[in-house]
Amino acid sequence: MSNRYNDKSWQDKMRIQIDLNYMFEKYIGSKHGIKEKEVNELKDNVKKADQNIKKQYKAGKLGFIDLLVGQKDITQDIMSFAEKNKGKFDNFVILGIGGSALGSIALQTALKDPYHNLKSSAYPRIFVADNVDPVRFKSLLNTLDLKKTVFNVISKSGSTAETMSLFMIAKKTVSEAVGEDKISEHFIATTSKNSGYLRTIAKRENFKMFYIPDNVGGRFSVLTPVGLLYAAFVGIDIKELLAGATYMKEICSNSNLWENPAYLQGALQYLAYKKGKQISVMMPYSDQLKDIADWYRQLWAESLGKEKDREGKLTNVGPTPIKALGATDQHSQAQLYMEGPYDKVITFIEVKDLSVDLKIPEIYQDIEGVSYLGNKSLKRLIDTEKKATELALLKRQRINNTIIVPKINEFTVGQLFYLLELETALVGELFNINAFNQPGVELGKNYTYGVFGREGYQDMKKEFDLRPEKKDKYII
Ligand code: PA5
């Protein structure tokens, strides 16, 4: 693998930027646009937020900020393990959910060929099983040659019901296929070093283990073994990914709000929310980045949707993140974005150089309705559609901005992850909430534990059984 990521001039050519012009009053008008004055008035809050982030980081809480330095040995271990197992498996299956799955999916979509799994030369093929839908999982287990399959079970807590259920089914099925004595060759566990049931099981079964740093939350963990092990297995350059994140970290350490992309975009998203634009749409114009938008959706929703502020006061905040894909969703969502309520901020992602292009042939020249397409390229079409949508939104006073990615590679994807993670941390601080917990998802989980008879959750079962009875009248 090349180490182009050490070359400063190459790094700068690959620098991600954000075009925030159309967020401002100057272009959008005073009713919906944001005033520079409002940004300047937020400076003290951003400064305080930055101090809080740094304080938490210094207290060892925000591990995502320093993954390059903190993970040198882990990175080496991951790369040697992947190298040792090269050619051994046809299939690499991730069992994990939420933050333990979405980052790897985003990496795969961004950095591997869209039809990777169909290519006979491209082993291992990659599969992510997150949901507990029996139809899909049964089909996966039936389809794969389990003798040539390795499963990476990822759960930071080591107790997530979905992941542990899939693991238990896979473990039984694989041991029937390969024999109990070979089972440890087919499973890897990625979990906490210090706690959790997955850790206990992995030790008992002698599985190879990788550890998720305790101070990196699930949805911030893509650049830990959670995403890096999978990446190394399929030939993604993990050193370059981490170098990209570190490069963006340097850019985002600028204390001038107007020159710090994570903070300026975060501040504008926050001001937009305060102006009633409580829906945040991420719309890449690149299929390769569509799962970054999905990853972002979870990052934003679980981090920022909170009932109480840091002082325990009821606040019920949180922008609703939506993922969209250009140009596809111009034919699905754009009507709403153009004419519906003024409640959205649209963030486009534009890729300057897609590395590949296709020319539209000059055929059907006698048919005026299609002849204008001849001799143009698909890249030009997708770029023009993005610019046209941006302008149409502007004309309708709809605030929007564009993340500009020079090229899709490990270095830029690493930058994107870091940029959006830091921005999320900042917006959390501006809302005065804890962006790193997820108390809201516990209640639903606890009812499930109660119904499934998990020890200690009997009260939840009782509460579940006493749930309000539904009336037949309303089931039609
Ligand atoms: O961001 C989070 O913390 C969650 O989305 C978790 O990643 C998800 O719930 C899975 O948790 P775990 O890795 O403990 O199985």
Tab-separated table of N, CA and C in Angstrom, residues 372-444:
chain	number	residue	atom	x	y	z
A	372	TYR	N	-30.030	15.977	-27.068
A	372	TYR	CA	-29.193	16.923	-26.308
A	372	TYR	C	-28.267	16.202	-25.314
A	373	LEU	N	-28.588	14.934	-24.987
A	373	LEU	CA	-27.761	14.179	-24.036
A	373	LEU	C	-26.484	13.648	-24.684
A	374	GLY	N	-26.557	13.471	-26.021
A	374	GLY	CA	-25.452	12.843	-26.745
A	374	GLY	C	-24.135	13.581	-26.560
A	375	ASN	N	-23.054	12.804	-26.401
A	375	ASN	CA	-21.699	13.321	-26.263
A	375	ASN	C	-21.425	14.014	-24.920
A	376	LYS	N	-22.401	13.989	-24.014
A	376	LYS	CA	-22.147	14.512	-22.657
A	376	LYS	C	-21.778	13.297	-21.798
A	377	SER	N	-21.361	13.561	-20.553
A	377	SER	CA	-20.977	12.410	-19.720
A	377	SER	C	-21.899	12.293	-18.508
A	378	LEU	N	-21.916	11.078	-17.914
A	378	LEU	CA	-22.761	10.872	-16.724
A	378	LEU	C	-22.293	11.731	-15.560
A	379	LYS	N	-20.991	11.914	-15.438
A	379	LYS	CA	-20.468	12.744	-14.338
A	379	LYS	C	-20.966	14.179	-14.507
A	380	ARG	N	-20.943	14.649	-15.749
A	380	ARG	CA	-21.415	16.012	-15.997
A	380	ARG	C	-22.903	16.101	-15.662
A	381	LEU	N	-23.636	15.033	-15.979
A	381	LEU	CA	-25.078	15.044	-15.708
A	381	LEU	C	-25.338	15.083	-14.200
A	382	ILE	N	-24.641	14.213	-13.448
A	382	ILE	CA	-24.896	14.170	-11.992
A	382	ILE	C	-24.464	15.492	-11.343
A	383	ASP	N	-23.350	16.060	-11.813
A	383	ASP	CA	-22.888	17.357	-11.267
A	383	ASP	C	-23.880	18.470	-11.580
A	384	THR	N	-24.367	18.454	-12.809
A	384	THR	CA	-25.294	19.520	-13.209
A	384	THR	C	-26.593	19.377	-12.422
A	385	GLU	N	-27.028	18.155	-12.235
A	385	GLU	CA	-28.274	17.954	-11.473
A	385	GLU	C	-28.119	18.455	-10.036
A	386	LYS	N	-26.953	18.204	-9.465
A	386	LYS	CA	-26.718	18.686	-8.092
A	386	LYS	C	-26.764	20.213	-8.056
A	387	LYS	N	-26.058	20.821	-8.988
A	387	LYS	CA	-26.002	22.300	-9.006
A	387	LYS	C	-27.380	22.889	-9.290
A	388	ALA	N	-28.127	22.200	-10.138
A	388	ALA	CA	-29.474	22.680	-10.474
A	388	ALA	C	-30.395	22.565	-9.251
A	389	THR	N	-30.266	21.480	-8.512
A	389	THR	CA	-31.105	21.301	-7.311
A	389	THR	C	-30.744	22.350	-6.256
A	390	GLU	N	-29.440	22.571	-6.116
A	390	GLU	CA	-28.948	23.579	-5.160
A	390	GLU	C	-29.532	24.957	-5.497
A	391	LEU	N	-29.495	25.283	-6.778
A	391	LEU	CA	-29.997	26.593	-7.202
A	391	LEU	C	-31.522	26.683	-7.027
A	392	ALA	N	-32.196	25.591	-7.348
A	392	ALA	CA	-33.662	25.590	-7.196
A	392	ALA	C	-34.030	25.778	-5.720
A	393	LEU	N	-33.266	25.154	-4.829
A	393	LEU	CA	-33.523	25.340	-3.390
A	393	LEU	C	-33.282	26.795	-3.004
A	394	LEU	N	-32.187	27.353	-3.520
A	394	LEU	CA	-31.855	28.748	-3.222
A	394	LEU	C	-32.986	29.681	-3.657
A	395	LYS	N	-33.487	29.441	-4.858
A	395	LYS	CA	-34.571	30.278	-5.402
A	395	LYS	C	-35.800	30.235	-4.509
A	396	ARG	N	-35.947	29.122	-3.797
A	396	ARG	CA	-37.105	28.972	-2.910
A	396	ARG	C	-36.745	29.271	-1.455
A	397	GLN	N	-35.650	29.920	-1.249
A	397	GLN	CA	-35.170	30.300	0.096
A	397	GLN	C	-35.027	29.104	1.040
A	398	ARG	N	-34.489	28.000	0.507
A	398	ARG	CA	-34.271	26.799	1.329
A	398	ARG	C	-32.782	26.695	1.628
A	399	ILE	N	-32.402	26.710	2.913
A	399	ILE	CA	-30.974	26.717	3.225
A	399	ILE	C	-30.341	25.375	2.895
A	400	ASN	N	-29.132	25.462	2.351
A	400	ASN	CA	-28.409	24.245	1.979
A	400	ASN	C	-26.911	24.514	1.940
A	401	ASN	N	-26.159	23.453	2.056
A	401	ASN	CA	-24.699	23.561	1.998
A	401	ASN	C	-24.136	22.308	1.353
A	402	THR	N	-22.861	22.373	0.998
A	402	THR	CA	-22.260	21.249	0.267
A	402	THR	C	-20.917	20.857	0.853
A	403	ILE	N	-20.801	19.579	1.197
A	403	ILE	CA	-19.483	19.051	1.575
A	403	ILE	C	-18.792	18.652	0.271
A	404	ILE	N	-17.624	19.225	0.036
A	404	ILE	CA	-16.921	18.948	-1.234
A	404	ILE	C	-15.804	17.937	-0.980
A	405	VAL	N	-15.921	16.790	-1.636
A	405	VAL	CA	-14.924	15.719	-1.483
A	405	VAL	C	-14.118	15.665	-2.791
A	406	PRO	N	-12.814	15.897	-2.721
A	406	PRO	CA	-12.044	15.907	-3.982
A	406	PRO	C	-12.110	14.568	-4.715
A	407	LYS	N	-12.013	13.445	-3.970
A	407	LYS	CA	-11.970	12.114	-4.555
A	407	LYS	C	-12.375	11.159	-3.443
A	408	ILE	N	-12.952	10.021	-3.790
A	408	ILE	CA	-13.292	9.083	-2.709
A	408	ILE	C	-12.136	8.104	-2.529
A	409	ASN	N	-11.498	8.190	-1.380
A	409	ASN	CA	-10.449	7.226	-1.036
A	409	ASN	C	-10.379	7.161	0.493
A	410	GLU	N	-9.487	6.332	1.001
A	410	GLU	CA	-9.407	6.142	2.452
A	410	GLU	C	-9.151	7.461	3.177
A	411	PHE	N	-8.309	8.295	2.580
A	411	PHE	CA	-7.929	9.547	3.235
A	411	PHE	C	-9.126	10.487	3.382
A	412	THR	N	-9.939	10.572	2.333
A	412	THR	CA	-11.084	11.492	2.402
A	412	THR	C	-12.215	10.892	3.250
A	413	VAL	N	-12.380	9.560	3.182
A	413	VAL	CA	-13.429	8.945	4.004
A	413	VAL	C	-13.083	9.093	5.495
A	414	GLY	N	-11.802	8.934	5.817
A	414	GLY	CA	-11.355	9.153	7.207
A	414	GLY	C	-11.658	10.585	7.640
A	415	GLN	N	-11.413	11.542	6.744
A	415	GLN	CA	-11.720	12.949	7.065
A	415	GLN	C	-13.207	13.146	7.337
A	416	LEU	N	-14.022	12.536	6.476
A	416	LEU	CA	-15.484	12.693	6.621
A	416	LEU	C	-15.966	12.189	7.975
A	417	PHE	N	-15.487	10.975	8.344
A	417	PHE	CA	-15.910	10.422	9.636
A	417	PHE	C	-15.572	11.394	10.773
A	418	TYR	N	-14.327	11.874	10.752
A	418	TYR	CA	-13.910	12.723	11.869
A	418	TYR	C	-14.694	14.038	11.885
A	419	LEU	N	-14.824	14.631	10.701
A	419	LEU	CA	-15.534	15.911	10.575
A	419	LEU	C	-16.940	15.804	11.180
A	420	LEU	N	-17.659	14.752	10.799
A	420	LEU	CA	-19.055	14.628	11.232
A	420	LEU	C	-19.153	14.225	12.704
A	421	GLU	N	-18.175	13.459	13.178
A	421	GLU	CA	-18.183	13.096	14.606
A	421	GLU	C	-17.936	14.327	15.474
A	422	LEU	N	-16.943	15.130	15.084
A	422	LEU	CA	-16.644	16.317	15.896
A	422	LEU	C	-17.803	17.307	15.837
A	423	GLU	N	-18.378	17.444	14.661
A	423	GLU	CA	-19.522	18.348	14.512
A	423	GLU	C	-20.659	17.904	15.447
A	424	THR	N	-20.884	16.600	15.508
A	424	THR	CA	-21.938	16.068	16.379
A	424	THR	C	-21.645	16.399	17.844
A	425	ALA	N	-20.379	16.218	18.230
A	425	ALA	CA	-19.996	16.528	19.614
A	425	ALA	C	-20.258	18.005	19.906
A	426	LEU	N	-19.925	18.879	18.933
A	426	LEU	CA	-20.123	20.309	19.142
A	426	LEU	C	-21.612	20.636	19.292
A	427	VAL	N	-22.423	20.097	18.392
A	427	VAL	CA	-23.860	20.422	18.429
A	427	VAL	C	-24.462	19.919	19.753
A	428	GLY	N	-23.989	18.762	20.206
A	428	GLY	CA	-24.438	18.252	21.513
A	428	GLY	C	-24.148	19.248	22.621
A	429	GLU	N	-22.937	19.809	22.582
A	429	GLU	CA	-22.574	20.790	23.613
A	429	GLU	C	-23.431	22.045	23.495
A	430	LEU	N	-23.695	22.480	22.249
A	430	LEU	CA	-24.510	23.699	22.085
A	430	LEU	C	-25.920	23.462	22.624
A	431	PHE	N	-26.416	22.247	22.466
A	431	PHE	CA	-27.733	21.916	23.036
A	431	PHE	C	-27.657	21.664	24.551
A	432	ASN	N	-26.438	21.643	25.071
A	432	ASN	CA	-26.210	21.339	26.480
A	432	ASN	C	-26.753	19.950	26.863
A	433	ILE	N	-26.499	18.989	25.992
A	433	ILE	CA	-26.917	17.610	26.284
A	433	ILE	C	-25.697	16.690	26.221
A	434	ASN	N	-25.878	15.491	26.720
A	434	ASN	CA	-24.814	14.496	26.619
A	434	ASN	C	-24.998	13.739	25.304
A	435	ALA	N	-24.087	14.000	24.348
A	435	ALA	CA	-24.230	13.373	23.020
A	435	ALA	C	-23.722	11.934	23.016
A	436	PHE	N	-23.204	11.480	24.128
A	436	PHE	CA	-22.513	10.189	24.110
A	436	PHE	C	-23.254	9.062	24.830
A	437	ASN	N	-24.477	9.335	25.252
A	437	ASN	CA	-25.257	8.242	25.841
A	437	ASN	C	-26.516	8.014	24.991
A	438	GLN	N	-27.314	7.027	25.349
A	438	GLN	CA	-28.549	6.767	24.609
A	438	GLN	C	-29.604	6.171	25.554
A	439	PRO	N	-29.967	6.949	26.622
A	439	PRO	CA	-30.889	6.384	27.620
A	439	PRO	C	-32.244	6.028	27.029
A	440	GLY	N	-32.626	6.713	25.946
A	440	GLY	CA	-33.958	6.500	25.370
A	440	GLY	C	-34.169	5.109	24.792
A	441	VAL	N	-33.099	4.409	24.441
A	441	VAL	CA	-33.318	3.102	23.821
A	441	VAL	C	-33.407	1.992	24.869
A	442	GLU	N	-33.130	2.340	26.132
A	442	GLU	CA	-33.087	1.305	27.169
A	442	GLU	C	-34.458	0.709	27.479
A	443	LEU	N	-35.481	1.570	27.546
A	443	LEU	CA	-36.790	1.082	27.984
A	443	LEU	C	-37.304	-0.046	27.084
A	444	GLY	N	-37.253	0.188	25.790
A	444	GLY	CA	-37.709	-0.838	24.842
A	444	GLY	C	-36.917	-2.130	25.003
